[in-house]
CSV table of C-alpha atoms in Angstrom, one decimal:
chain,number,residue,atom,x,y,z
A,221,UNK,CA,19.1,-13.5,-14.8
A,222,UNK,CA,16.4,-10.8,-14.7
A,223,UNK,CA,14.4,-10.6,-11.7
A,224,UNK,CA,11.2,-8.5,-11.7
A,225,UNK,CA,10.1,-5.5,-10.5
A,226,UNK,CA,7.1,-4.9,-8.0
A,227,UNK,CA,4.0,-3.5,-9.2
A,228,UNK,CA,3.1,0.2,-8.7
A,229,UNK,CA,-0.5,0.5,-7.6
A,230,UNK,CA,-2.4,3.9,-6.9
A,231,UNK,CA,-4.3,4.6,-4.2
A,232,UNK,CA,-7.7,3.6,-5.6
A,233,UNK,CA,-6.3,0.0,-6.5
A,234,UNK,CA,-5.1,-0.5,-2.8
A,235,UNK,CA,-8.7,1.1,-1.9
A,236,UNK,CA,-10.0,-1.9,-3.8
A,237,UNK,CA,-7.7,-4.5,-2.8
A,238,UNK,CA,-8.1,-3.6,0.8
A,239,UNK,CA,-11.7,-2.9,0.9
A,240,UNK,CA,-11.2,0.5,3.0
A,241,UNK,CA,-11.8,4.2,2.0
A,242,UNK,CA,-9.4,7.0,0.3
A,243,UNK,CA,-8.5,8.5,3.9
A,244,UNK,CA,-7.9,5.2,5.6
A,245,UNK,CA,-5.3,4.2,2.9
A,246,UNK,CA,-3.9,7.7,2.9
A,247,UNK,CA,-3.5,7.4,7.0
A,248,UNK,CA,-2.0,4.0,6.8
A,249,UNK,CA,0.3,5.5,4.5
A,250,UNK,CA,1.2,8.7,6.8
A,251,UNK,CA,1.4,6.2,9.6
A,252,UNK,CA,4.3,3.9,7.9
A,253,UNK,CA,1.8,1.1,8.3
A,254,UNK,CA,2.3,1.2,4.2
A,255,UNK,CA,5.1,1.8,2.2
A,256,UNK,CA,4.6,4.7,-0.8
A,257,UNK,CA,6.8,6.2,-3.1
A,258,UNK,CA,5.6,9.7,-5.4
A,259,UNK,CA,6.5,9.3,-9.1
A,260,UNK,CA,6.2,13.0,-10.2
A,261,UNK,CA,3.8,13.5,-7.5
A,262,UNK,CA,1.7,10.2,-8.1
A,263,UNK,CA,1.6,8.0,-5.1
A,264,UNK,CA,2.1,5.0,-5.8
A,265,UNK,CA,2.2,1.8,-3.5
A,266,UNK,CA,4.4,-1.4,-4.2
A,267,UNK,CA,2.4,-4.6,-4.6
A,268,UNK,CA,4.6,-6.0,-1.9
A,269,UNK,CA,3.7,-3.3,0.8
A,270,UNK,CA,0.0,-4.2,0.7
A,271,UNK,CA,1.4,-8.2,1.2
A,272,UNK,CA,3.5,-6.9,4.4
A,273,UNK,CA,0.8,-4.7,5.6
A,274,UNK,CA,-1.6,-7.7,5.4
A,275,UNK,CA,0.8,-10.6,7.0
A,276,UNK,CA,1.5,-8.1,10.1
A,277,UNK,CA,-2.3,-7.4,10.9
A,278,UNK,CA,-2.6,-11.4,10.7
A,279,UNK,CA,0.5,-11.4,12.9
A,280,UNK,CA,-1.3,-9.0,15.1
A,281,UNK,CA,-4.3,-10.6,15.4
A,282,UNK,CA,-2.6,-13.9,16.2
């Protein structure tokens, strides 16, 4: 059974997704708001942060 693996996206992909600017994404991420790993000091953001940051501003809004 293989199960698979979350996507690494930089900064400028989640800029895209999101529709919001370099320093918002980087304060979201200094803020915990999203979750970011470095990979030889890339950051990169798992595909399923940007999911979780998405449902809890819909949860917030509610």
């Amino acid at each position: 059974m293989t199960t698979a693996s979350p996507s690494l996206l930089t900064v400028p992909e989640v800029m895209t997704r999101l529709k919001l600017g370099r320093t918002k994404v980087y304060d979201l991420i200094r803020t915990h708001r999203l979750v970011s790993i470095k990979v030889d000091g890339c950051r990169r953001i798992p595909d399923d942060s940007i999911r979780d940051f998405i449902v809890g501003q819909i949860g917030e809004a509610a």
